[in-house]
mmCIF file of C-alpha atoms in Angstrom:
data_model
loop_
_atom_site.group_PDB
_atom_site.id
_atom_site.type_symbol
_atom_site.label_atom_id
_atom_site.label_comp_id
_atom_site.label_asym_id
_atom_site.label_seq_id
_atom_site.Cartn_x
_atom_site.Cartn_y
_atom_site.Cartn_z
ATOM 1 C CA UNK A 1 73.057 44.333 -42.098
ATOM 2 C CA UNK A 2 75.416 45.089 -44.963
ATOM 3 C CA UNK A 3 76.900 48.569 -45.371
ATOM 4 C CA UNK A 4 75.060 50.810 -47.808
ATOM 5 C CA UNK A 5 76.599 52.658 -50.754
ATOM 6 C CA UNK A 6 76.782 55.844 -48.688
ATOM 7 C CA UNK A 7 79.615 54.245 -46.731
ATOM 8 C CA UNK A 8 82.340 54.913 -49.239
ATOM 9 C CA UNK A 9 85.601 55.841 -47.566
ATOM 10 C CA UNK A 10 89.186 56.814 -48.230
ATOM 11 C CA UNK A 11 92.184 56.436 -45.925
ATOM 12 C CA UNK A 12 94.718 59.149 -45.119
ATOM 13 C CA UNK A 13 98.125 58.054 -43.800
ATOM 14 C CA UNK A 14 100.602 60.720 -42.643
ATOM 15 C CA UNK A 15 104.107 59.352 -43.251
ATOM 16 C CA UNK A 16 106.653 61.553 -41.554
ATOM 17 C CA UNK A 17 108.881 59.175 -39.642
ATOM 18 C CA UNK A 18 111.750 57.240 -41.175
ATOM 19 C CA UNK A 19 111.738 53.690 -39.895
ATOM 20 C CA UNK A 20 108.822 51.808 -38.426
ATOM 21 C CA UNK A 21 106.705 49.288 -40.274
ATOM 22 C CA UNK A 22 104.785 51.416 -42.762
ATOM 23 C CA UNK A 23 104.431 48.484 -45.169
ATOM 24 C CA UNK A 24 102.474 46.634 -42.456
ATOM 25 C CA UNK A 25 100.239 49.680 -42.079
ATOM 26 C CA UNK A 26 99.526 49.871 -45.814
ATOM 27 C CA UNK A 27 98.903 46.140 -46.197
ATOM 28 C CA UNK A 28 96.369 46.253 -43.358
ATOM 29 C CA UNK A 29 94.441 48.857 -45.382
ATOM 30 C CA UNK A 30 94.660 47.028 -48.702
ATOM 31 C CA UNK A 31 93.547 43.733 -47.127
ATOM 32 C CA UNK A 32 90.364 45.136 -45.549
ATOM 33 C CA UNK A 33 87.313 42.922 -46.111
ATOM 34 C CA UNK A 34 85.441 46.167 -46.870
ATOM 35 C CA UNK A 35 88.085 48.013 -48.900
ATOM 36 C CA UNK A 36 88.482 51.774 -49.302
ATOM 37 C CA UNK A 37 87.974 53.687 -52.524
ATOM 38 C CA UNK A 38 91.389 55.288 -52.216
ATOM 39 C CA UNK A 39 94.479 55.470 -50.012
ATOM 40 C CA UNK A 40 96.375 58.756 -49.743
ATOM 41 C CA UNK A 41 99.831 58.595 -48.158
ATOM 42 C CA UNK A 42 101.101 62.071 -47.330
ATOM 43 C CA UNK A 43 104.890 62.215 -47.032
ATOM 44 C CA UNK A 44 105.923 65.030 -44.740
ATOM 45 C CA UNK A 45 108.950 66.031 -42.703
ATOM 46 C CA UNK A 46 112.045 63.987 -43.549
ATOM 47 C CA UNK A 47 110.152 61.424 -45.665
ATOM 48 C CA UNK A 48 110.032 62.092 -49.413
ATOM 49 C CA UNK A 49 107.661 60.467 -51.897
ATOM 50 C CA UNK A 50 110.596 58.690 -53.565
ATOM 51 C CA UNK A 51 111.582 57.179 -50.197
ATOM 52 C CA UNK A 52 108.019 56.028 -49.552
ATOM 53 C CA UNK A 53 107.696 54.497 -53.001
ATOM 54 C CA UNK A 54 110.823 52.433 -52.439
ATOM 55 C CA UNK A 55 109.669 51.208 -49.008
ATOM 56 C CA UNK A 56 106.101 50.464 -50.121
ATOM 57 C CA UNK A 57 106.767 49.244 -53.679
ATOM 58 C CA UNK A 58 105.751 45.623 -53.073
ATOM 59 C CA UNK A 59 102.476 46.518 -51.365
ATOM 60 C CA UNK A 60 101.603 49.201 -53.917
ATOM 61 C CA UNK A 61 102.288 46.978 -56.923
ATOM 62 C CA UNK A 62 100.016 44.186 -55.653
ATOM 63 C CA UNK A 63 96.969 46.379 -55.027
ATOM 64 C CA UNK A 64 93.974 47.093 -57.246
ATOM 65 C CA UNK A 65 92.951 49.934 -54.909
ATOM 66 C CA UNK A 66 93.883 53.438 -55.980
ATOM 67 C CA UNK A 67 96.883 54.603 -53.933
ATOM 68 C CA UNK A 68 98.442 58.046 -54.096
ATOM 69 C CA UNK A 69 101.736 59.243 -52.672
ATOM 70 C CA UNK A 70 101.688 62.964 -51.981
ATOM 71 C CA UNK A 71 104.831 64.880 -51.165
ATOM 72 C CA UNK A 72 103.783 67.631 -48.800
ATOM 73 C CA UNK A 73 105.175 71.144 -49.246
ATOM 74 C CA UNK A 74 107.858 72.361 -46.855
ATOM 75 C CA UNK A 75 105.160 74.192 -44.886
ATOM 76 C CA UNK A 76 103.628 70.811 -43.994
ATOM 77 C CA UNK A 77 105.694 70.228 -40.856
ATOM 78 C CA UNK A 78 103.758 67.575 -38.955
ATOM 79 C CA UNK A 79 101.170 64.803 -39.052
ATOM 80 C CA UNK A 80 98.237 67.163 -38.489
ATOM 81 C CA UNK A 81 99.140 69.241 -41.531
ATOM 82 C CA UNK A 82 99.465 65.996 -43.498
ATOM 83 C CA UNK A 83 96.024 64.848 -42.310
ATOM 84 C CA UNK A 84 94.416 68.118 -43.364
ATOM 85 C CA UNK A 85 96.125 67.971 -46.753
ATOM 86 C CA UNK A 86 95.128 64.355 -47.335
ATOM 87 C CA UNK A 87 91.509 64.948 -46.333
ATOM 88 C CA UNK A 88 91.270 67.795 -48.870
ATOM 89 C CA UNK A 89 92.407 65.476 -51.663
ATOM 90 C CA UNK A 90 89.673 62.829 -51.383
ATOM 91 C CA UNK A 91 86.037 62.944 -52.477
ATOM 92 C CA UNK A 92 84.459 60.095 -50.512
ATOM 93 C CA UNK A 93 81.756 60.763 -47.866
ATOM 94 C CA UNK A 94 83.982 59.271 -45.146
ATOM 95 C CA UNK A 95 87.682 59.518 -44.317
ATOM 96 C CA UNK A 96 89.632 57.164 -42.057
ATOM 97 C CA UNK A 97 92.975 58.083 -40.512
ATOM 98 C CA UNK A 98 95.743 55.568 -39.853
ATOM 99 C CA UNK A 99 99.162 56.444 -38.440
ATOM 100 C CA UNK A 100 102.027 54.897 -40.377
ATOM 101 C CA UNK A 101 103.210 52.705 -37.485
ATOM 102 C CA UNK A 102 99.708 51.403 -36.607
ATOM 103 C CA UNK A 103 97.610 48.748 -38.355
ATOM 104 C CA UNK A 104 94.038 47.443 -38.597
ATOM 105 C CA UNK A 105 92.599 43.959 -38.312
ATOM 106 C CA UNK A 106 91.062 42.799 -41.574
ATOM 107 C CA UNK A 107 87.421 43.480 -40.596
ATOM 108 C CA UNK A 108 87.910 46.910 -39.024
ATOM 109 C CA UNK A 109 86.140 48.902 -41.772
ATOM 110 C CA UNK A 110 83.359 46.321 -41.969
ATOM 111 C CA UNK A 111 82.820 46.728 -38.222
ATOM 112 C CA UNK A 112 82.672 50.520 -38.611
ATOM 113 C CA UNK A 113 80.092 50.123 -41.369
ATOM 114 C CA UNK A 114 77.986 47.862 -39.161
ATOM 115 C CA UNK A 115 78.229 50.323 -36.280
ATOM 116 C CA UNK A 116 77.072 53.157 -38.537
ATOM 117 C CA UNK A 117 74.159 51.128 -39.868
ATOM 118 C CA UNK A 118 73.011 50.496 -36.300
ATOM 119 C CA UNK A 119 73.534 54.091 -35.149
ATOM 120 C CA UNK A 120 71.629 57.334 -35.606
ATOM 121 C CA UNK A 121 71.644 58.328 -39.283
ATOM 122 C CA UNK A 122 73.233 61.670 -38.363
ATOM 123 C CA UNK A 123 76.371 60.148 -36.783
ATOM 124 C CA UNK A 124 79.471 61.730 -38.320
ATOM 125 C CA UNK A 125 82.323 60.366 -36.178
ATOM 126 C CA UNK A 126 83.389 56.815 -35.285
ATOM 127 C CA UNK A 127 86.080 55.945 -32.727
ATOM 128 C CA UNK A 128 86.929 52.772 -30.856
ATOM 129 C CA UNK A 129 89.019 50.400 -28.787
ATOM 130 C CA UNK A 130 92.690 49.631 -29.401
ATOM 131 C CA UNK A 131 95.149 46.811 -28.878
ATOM 132 C CA UNK A 132 98.397 48.174 -27.451
ATOM 133 C CA UNK A 133 101.458 46.079 -28.331
ATOM 134 C CA UNK A 134 104.319 46.545 -25.886
ATOM 135 C CA UNK A 135 107.887 45.300 -25.598
ATOM 136 C CA UNK A 136 108.338 41.588 -25.048
ATOM 137 C CA UNK A 137 105.219 40.656 -26.995
ATOM 138 C CA UNK A 138 102.835 41.926 -24.318
ATOM 139 C CA UNK A 139 99.418 43.081 -25.526
ATOM 140 C CA UNK A 140 96.907 45.201 -23.637
ATOM 141 C CA UNK A 141 93.400 46.068 -24.799
ATOM 142 C CA UNK A 142 92.046 49.539 -24.030
ATOM 143 C CA UNK A 143 88.268 49.444 -24.358
ATOM 144 C CA UNK A 144 86.410 52.473 -25.646
ATOM 145 C CA UNK A 145 82.981 53.558 -24.451
ATOM 146 C CA UNK A 146 80.328 56.133 -25.252
ATOM 147 C CA UNK A 147 81.941 59.359 -24.053
ATOM 148 C CA UNK A 148 78.549 60.705 -22.951
ATOM 149 C CA UNK A 149 78.604 58.303 -19.998
ATOM 150 C CA UNK A 150 81.432 60.518 -18.682
ATOM 151 C CA UNK A 151 79.405 63.740 -19.180
ATOM 152 C CA UNK A 152 82.039 65.552 -21.281
ATOM 153 C CA UNK A 153 84.536 64.414 -23.934
ATOM 154 C CA UNK A 154 87.325 65.992 -21.868
ATOM 155 C CA UNK A 155 86.375 63.895 -18.842
ATOM 156 C CA UNK A 156 86.240 60.764 -21.004
ATOM 157 C CA UNK A 157 89.789 61.302 -22.267
ATOM 158 C CA UNK A 158 91.295 62.124 -18.868
ATOM 159 C CA UNK A 159 89.626 59.019 -17.456
ATOM 160 C CA UNK A 160 92.150 57.445 -19.860
ATOM 161 C CA UNK A 161 89.553 55.862 -22.099
ATOM 162 C CA UNK A 162 90.725 55.551 -25.699
ATOM 163 C CA UNK A 163 89.818 57.685 -28.698
ATOM 164 C CA UNK A 164 93.046 57.223 -30.632
ATOM 165 C CA UNK A 165 93.573 58.677 -34.110
ATOM 166 C CA UNK A 166 93.848 55.349 -35.939
ATOM 167 C CA UNK A 167 90.323 54.419 -34.816
ATOM 168 C CA UNK A 168 88.766 57.501 -36.442
ATOM 169 C CA UNK A 169 86.303 57.259 -39.308
ATOM 170 C CA UNK A 170 85.054 60.808 -39.899
ATOM 171 C CA UNK A 171 82.430 62.242 -42.236
ATOM 172 C CA UNK A 172 83.990 64.524 -44.833
ATOM 173 C CA UNK A 173 81.397 67.174 -44.002
ATOM 174 C CA UNK A 174 82.734 67.328 -40.439
ATOM 175 C CA UNK A 175 86.330 67.563 -41.678
ATOM 176 C CA UNK A 176 85.377 70.680 -43.620
ATOM 177 C CA UNK A 177 84.186 72.282 -40.378
ATOM 178 C CA UNK A 178 86.809 70.993 -37.910
ATOM 179 C CA UNK A 179 90.437 70.917 -39.022
ATOM 180 C CA UNK A 180 93.340 69.244 -37.272
ATOM 181 C CA UNK A 181 95.382 71.871 -35.421
ATOM 182 C CA UNK A 182 98.681 72.183 -37.235
ATOM 183 C CA UNK A 183 100.460 73.935 -34.356
ATOM 184 C CA UNK A 184 100.417 70.844 -32.117
ATOM 185 C CA UNK A 185 103.125 68.196 -31.802
ATOM 186 C CA UNK A 186 101.299 66.080 -29.193
ATOM 187 C CA UNK A 187 97.752 65.540 -27.877
ATOM 188 C CA UNK A 188 96.499 66.090 -31.429
ATOM 189 C CA UNK A 189 93.915 63.337 -31.037
ATOM 190 C CA UNK A 190 92.723 64.751 -27.687
ATOM 191 C CA UNK A 191 92.267 68.181 -29.237
ATOM 192 C CA UNK A 192 90.569 66.971 -32.421
ATOM 193 C CA UNK A 193 88.224 64.579 -30.622
ATOM 194 C CA UNK A 194 87.071 67.212 -28.116
ATOM 195 C CA UNK A 195 86.502 69.899 -30.743
ATOM 196 C CA UNK A 196 84.515 67.488 -32.932
ATOM 197 C CA UNK A 197 82.341 66.344 -30.036
ATOM 198 C CA UNK A 198 81.825 69.889 -28.753
ATOM 199 C CA UNK A 199 80.807 70.987 -32.251
ATOM 200 C CA UNK A 200 77.653 68.945 -31.762
ATOM 201 C CA UNK A 201 78.661 66.108 -34.091
ATOM 202 C CA UNK A 202 77.048 62.803 -33.162
ATOM 203 C CA UNK A 203 79.420 59.882 -32.650
ATOM 204 C CA UNK A 204 79.365 56.144 -32.183
ATOM 205 C CA UNK A 205 81.854 53.850 -30.511
ATOM 206 C CA UNK A 206 83.251 50.541 -31.801
ATOM 207 C CA UNK A 207 84.061 48.388 -28.786
ATOM 208 C CA UNK A 208 85.654 45.492 -30.678
ATOM 209 C CA UNK A 209 89.434 46.057 -30.503
ATOM 210 C CA UNK A 210 90.495 45.887 -34.162
ATOM 211 C CA UNK A 211 93.032 48.716 -34.239
ATOM 212 C CA UNK A 212 96.635 47.987 -33.264
ATOM 213 C CA UNK A 213 99.196 50.455 -31.931
ATOM 214 C CA UNK A 214 102.786 49.713 -30.973
ATOM 215 C CA UNK A 215 104.233 51.349 -27.852
ATOM 216 C CA UNK A 216 107.498 49.498 -27.355
ATOM 217 C CA UNK A 217 109.846 52.359 -26.514
ATOM 218 C CA UNK A 218 110.115 55.010 -23.763
ATOM 219 C CA UNK A 219 107.773 57.790 -24.846
ATOM 220 C CA UNK A 220 110.138 60.723 -24.422
ATOM 221 C CA UNK A 221 109.523 63.927 -26.351
ATOM 222 C CA UNK A 222 109.759 67.733 -26.204
ATOM 223 C CA UNK A 223 106.113 68.571 -26.821
ATOM 224 C CA UNK A 224 104.775 68.681 -23.262
ATOM 225 C CA UNK A 225 103.962 72.358 -23.593
ATOM 226 C CA UNK A 226 101.676 71.456 -26.501
ATOM 227 C CA UNK A 227 99.972 68.907 -24.242
ATOM 228 C CA UNK A 228 99.506 71.618 -21.629
ATOM 229 C CA UNK A 229 98.076 74.022 -24.209
ATOM 230 C CA UNK A 230 95.426 71.441 -25.115
ATOM 231 C CA UNK A 231 94.266 70.586 -21.576
ATOM 232 C CA UNK A 232 94.892 73.821 -19.648
ATOM 233 C CA UNK A 233 91.285 75.044 -19.964
ATOM 234 C CA UNK A 234 89.663 71.675 -19.342
ATOM 235 C CA UNK A 235 89.559 71.835 -15.536
ATOM 236 C CA UNK A 236 85.890 72.946 -15.217
ATOM 237 C CA UNK A 237 84.775 70.017 -17.409
ATOM 238 C CA UNK A 238 86.885 67.266 -15.837
ATOM 239 C CA UNK A 239 86.786 65.363 -12.551
ATOM 240 C CA UNK A 240 89.403 67.065 -10.298
ATOM 241 C CA UNK A 241 91.173 63.772 -9.606
ATOM 242 C CA UNK A 242 91.425 62.925 -13.321
ATOM 243 C CA UNK A 243 92.770 66.399 -14.092
ATOM 244 C CA UNK A 244 95.356 66.334 -11.302
ATOM 245 C CA UNK A 245 96.478 62.824 -12.303
ATOM 246 C CA UNK A 246 96.985 63.838 -15.929
ATOM 247 C CA UNK A 247 99.000 66.918 -14.982
ATOM 248 C CA UNK A 248 101.120 64.763 -12.660
ATOM 249 C CA UNK A 249 101.809 62.318 -15.496
ATOM 250 C CA UNK A 250 102.694 65.134 -17.896
ATOM 251 C CA UNK A 251 105.000 66.716 -15.309
ATOM 252 C CA UNK A 252 106.786 63.427 -14.662
ATOM 253 C CA UNK A 253 107.215 62.820 -18.395
ATOM 254 C CA UNK A 254 108.522 66.377 -18.931
ATOM 255 C CA UNK A 255 111.082 65.903 -16.155
ATOM 256 C CA UNK A 256 112.265 62.568 -17.571
ATOM 257 C CA UNK A 257 112.417 64.086 -21.067
ATOM 258 C CA UNK A 258 114.239 67.207 -19.772
ATOM 259 C CA UNK A 259 111.597 69.303 -21.514
ATOM 260 C CA UNK A 260 112.524 72.527 -19.736
ATOM 261 C CA UNK A 261 109.991 74.784 -21.475
ATOM 262 C CA UNK A 262 107.073 72.793 -20.086
ATOM 263 C CA UNK A 263 108.211 71.996 -16.541
ATOM 264 C CA UNK A 264 107.444 75.395 -14.978
ATOM 265 C CA UNK A 265 103.883 75.776 -16.327
ATOM 266 C CA UNK A 266 103.087 72.150 -15.539
ATOM 267 C CA UNK A 267 104.359 72.343 -11.939
ATOM 268 C CA UNK A 268 102.306 75.502 -11.321
ATOM 269 C CA UNK A 269 99.223 73.910 -12.865
ATOM 270 C CA UNK A 270 99.749 70.738 -10.832
ATOM 271 C CA UNK A 271 99.855 72.725 -7.571
ATOM 272 C CA UNK A 272 96.604 74.457 -8.530
ATOM 273 C CA UNK A 273 95.040 71.101 -9.411
ATOM 274 C CA UNK A 274 96.011 69.671 -6.011
ATOM 275 C CA UNK A 275 94.314 72.624 -4.304
ATOM 276 C CA UNK A 276 91.223 72.190 -6.476
ATOM 277 C CA UNK A 277 91.038 68.467 -5.742
ATOM 278 C CA UNK A 278 91.368 69.053 -1.979
ATOM 279 C CA UNK A 279 88.623 71.691 -2.179
ATOM 280 C CA UNK A 280 86.341 69.284 -4.034
ATOM 281 C CA UNK A 281 86.890 66.590 -1.392
ATOM 282 C CA UNK A 282 86.122 69.012 1.416
ATOM 283 C CA UNK A 283 82.954 70.151 -0.350
ATOM 284 C CA UNK A 284 81.776 66.542 -0.668
ATOM 285 C CA UNK A 285 82.421 65.887 3.026
ATOM 286 C CA UNK A 286 80.525 69.036 4.005
ATOM 287 C CA UNK A 287 77.350 67.870 2.291
ATOM 288 C CA UNK A 288 74.722 66.583 4.775
#
């Protein structure tokens, strides 16, 4: 089944990190077998539109697709603010998001269109599997699934099943109702995915891994408190073991990153999660 005319989409790329292979990202958009109507690259943080134009000149000059470089105002401090700004600037029914250091296989959009044609007509959110490229040329595929199998979107994510930003194809109508949280430096995709799903929006999952992300460096950062802010109220909706494991991983990462602001709250939350997990095990054993 070929995609209908209602599947017209634009792509928003937040570009806020100097370095990386942003040209690869852009070329993967422009070479899609089902091309977008428009590409909006939002330069934020240290990246200026003049810098982006110089880096992307070759790709931009060879494309017949409309491409816009937006220089975000100083108030646009992070990728979420750039995503919100970019989404406001397009008029297509669908918007895809691609991080500047990620890239798509050539048939990714075509696969999304096929998934939408086979799904409920009211679906407004597409997410999917990813190929993770690691140091030394190693590649690992993380396979997405229907989050409803896991009962809640929170449980799906803390089971470490993927719903990564660069797999998102979102209806513009949903983006008007659910904005990216601009106060977050990490776990933005966790937060956005959960709020979209809990809004009642129907979703579909693309299992073919056609989105590529590169994780070739130690993932050290100072945003663990943001991660904690996102997940701190999830405990009632998540398997106790999944919740405890995620807090343990965040705590370990905060310690290695010397993220002092986050260590105290995370250690306290981890102790509470251990107690909750032990209580859940005892309750299961007590059942006849």
